[in-house]
Coordinates of C-alpha atoms in Angstrom, one line a residue:
M1 CA -21.9 -5.5 -6.6
A2 CA -23.1 -7.1 -3.5
K3 CA -22.6 -5.1 -0.4
Y4 CA -22.9 -6.7 3.6
E5 CA -22.8 -4.4 6.5
S6 CA -22.0 -6.0 10.1
Q7 CA -24.0 -5.0 12.9
I8 CA -22.7 -1.9 14.7
K9 CA -20.3 -2.8 17.5
Q10 CA -20.0 -0.6 20.4
V11 CA -16.4 -0.1 21.8
P12 CA -15.6 1.0 25.2
F13 CA -12.4 3.0 23.5
S14 CA -12.3 6.7 22.1
Q15 CA -12.9 7.4 18.1
S16 CA -9.1 8.4 18.0
A17 CA -8.0 5.3 19.9
V18 CA -9.9 3.1 17.2
Y19 CA -8.5 4.5 14.7
A20 CA -4.9 4.8 15.8
K21 CA -5.1 1.2 15.7
I22 CA -6.6 -0.1 13.1
S23 CA -5.3 2.5 10.4
D24 CA -1.8 0.2 11.5
L25 CA -3.0 -3.1 10.4
S26 CA 0.5 -4.5 12.6
N27 CA -1.6 -3.6 15.8
L28 CA -4.0 -5.9 15.2
A29 CA -2.0 -8.9 15.6
V30 CA -3.2 -8.6 19.7
I31 CA -5.9 -10.9 18.6
K32 CA -3.7 -13.8 18.3
E33 CA -2.7 -12.7 21.8
R34 CA -6.2 -12.4 23.5
I35 CA -7.8 -14.9 21.9
D36 CA -7.2 -17.6 24.7
D37 CA -8.4 -15.1 26.9
P38 CA -11.9 -16.3 28.4
N39 CA -13.5 -13.1 28.6
I40 CA -12.7 -13.1 25.0
Q41 CA -13.9 -16.8 24.4
A42 CA -17.2 -15.7 26.7
Q43 CA -18.3 -13.7 23.7
I44 CA -17.6 -16.7 20.8
P45 CA -19.8 -19.2 20.6
A46 CA -18.9 -22.5 22.4
D47 CA -19.3 -24.5 19.2
K48 CA -17.1 -21.9 17.3
I49 CA -13.9 -21.1 19.5
D50 CA -11.8 -23.4 17.8
E51 CA -12.9 -22.5 14.8
V52 CA -11.6 -18.8 15.6
R53 CA -9.0 -19.7 17.6
R54 CA -7.2 -21.7 14.2
A55 CA -8.5 -19.0 11.9
V56 CA -6.9 -16.2 13.9
S57 CA -3.6 -18.2 14.3
Q58 CA -2.9 -18.3 10.8
M59 CA -3.5 -14.5 10.2
E60 CA -0.5 -12.1 9.2
F61 CA -0.5 -8.4 9.4
T62 CA 1.5 -5.9 8.3
T63 CA 1.7 -1.8 8.9
D64 CA -0.7 -2.1 5.7
T65 CA -2.0 -5.2 4.6
L66 CA -4.0 -8.2 6.7
S67 CA -4.0 -11.7 5.7
G68 CA -5.3 -15.2 6.3
P69 CA -7.9 -18.0 6.0
V70 CA -11.9 -16.7 5.5
G71 CA -14.2 -19.8 5.9
P72 CA -15.0 -21.6 2.7
I73 CA -13.6 -18.5 0.5
G74 CA -10.1 -19.4 1.3
N75 CA -6.8 -17.3 2.1
I76 CA -7.3 -13.5 1.1
S77 CA -5.1 -10.8 1.8
V78 CA -6.1 -7.3 2.2
E79 CA -4.2 -3.8 1.5
I80 CA -5.0 -0.6 3.1
V81 CA -5.8 2.3 0.0
E82 CA -7.0 5.3 1.9
R83 CA -7.4 6.9 5.6
E84 CA -9.8 9.4 6.7
P85 CA -7.8 10.3 10.3
E86 CA -10.1 9.0 12.6
K87 CA -13.4 8.2 10.7
C88 CA -13.1 5.4 8.1
V89 CA -10.0 3.2 7.2
K90 CA -10.9 1.4 3.5
F91 CA -9.5 -2.0 2.1
A92 CA -8.9 -3.6 -1.1
S93 CA -8.4 -7.5 -1.7
T94 CA -4.8 -7.8 -3.0
S95 CA -5.5 -11.7 -3.1
S96 CA -8.5 -13.4 -3.4
P97 CA -10.7 -15.4 -5.2
V98 CA -13.4 -12.9 -5.1
S99 CA -12.2 -8.6 -5.5
F100 CA -14.0 -6.7 -2.8
K101 CA -13.5 -3.5 -1.3
L102 CA -14.0 -3.3 2.7
W103 CA -14.2 0.0 4.7
I104 CA -14.1 0.5 8.7
Q105 CA -16.1 3.3 10.0
V106 CA -16.0 4.7 13.6
L107 CA -18.2 7.2 15.1
P108 CA -18.0 8.5 18.4
T109 CA -20.4 7.7 21.0
S110 CA -18.8 10.1 23.7
Q111 CA -15.3 10.8 24.9
I112 CA -14.6 7.6 25.7
S113 CA -16.6 5.0 23.5
S114 CA -16.9 4.5 19.8
K115 CA -18.8 2.3 17.4
I116 CA -17.7 0.3 14.8
K117 CA -19.5 -0.8 12.0
V118 CA -17.9 -3.3 8.7
T119 CA -18.8 -2.9 5.5
I120 CA -17.5 -4.8 2.7
D121 CA -18.7 -4.9 -1.4
A122 CA -17.7 -7.7 -3.4
D123 CA -17.8 -8.2 -7.1
L124 CA -19.9 -11.0 -7.4
N125 CA -21.9 -12.4 -10.4
F126 CA -25.7 -13.8 -10.0
F127 CA -24.3 -17.5 -9.0
M128 CA -21.8 -16.0 -6.5
K129 CA -23.8 -14.0 -4.9
Q130 CA -26.0 -16.7 -4.3
V131 CA -23.3 -19.4 -2.9
L132 CA -20.8 -16.8 -0.9
A133 CA -23.4 -14.5 0.5
K134 CA -24.1 -16.4 3.2
P135 CA -20.2 -17.0 4.3
L136 CA -19.2 -13.3 3.3
Q137 CA -22.3 -11.7 5.9
Q138 CA -20.6 -14.3 8.3
G139 CA -16.9 -13.0 7.8
V140 CA -18.1 -9.2 8.2
D141 CA -19.6 -10.1 11.4
K142 CA -17.3 -12.0 12.5
F143 CA -14.3 -9.4 11.6
A144 CA -16.7 -6.5 13.6
D145 CA -16.8 -8.3 16.7
M146 CA -12.6 -9.4 16.9
L147 CA -12.5 -5.8 16.1
A148 CA -15.1 -4.9 19.3
M149 CA -12.7 -7.0 21.4
I150 CA -9.5 -5.5 20.9
P151 CA -8.0 -3.3 23.6
Y152 CA -7.6 0.1 21.8
E153 CA -5.9 1.6 24.9

């Protein structure tokens, strides 16, 4: 197994608000609506805006599942397999060229702000690890970036 962790992202919303949003994946569909917001685009490198817009427009959300394209890996689907109230949501791949587990941790930094971190643990052999290490790390970082941009109110 190969583990990839995002950078810790600060979120200007309470731990309970963030958890409430990410524990029901249909709430994340707001990403599609906000991708053209100039404030959001200012946080995305200019050469990546079209790529991010295209990927986000193809994402699908239900209460327990999220699916969409992930760079060179192709389309993937994940399903929530465990919810630890206000602290963590754990996922497992249901449709992916590579089997993996993913979790989103949420910790409070104050009454009105929190921080999040995304971790993925992928079942990769040596060759796959060499080929997919960079795309998986980039994917985890992009996902954390998207989560940090969501309005959790």
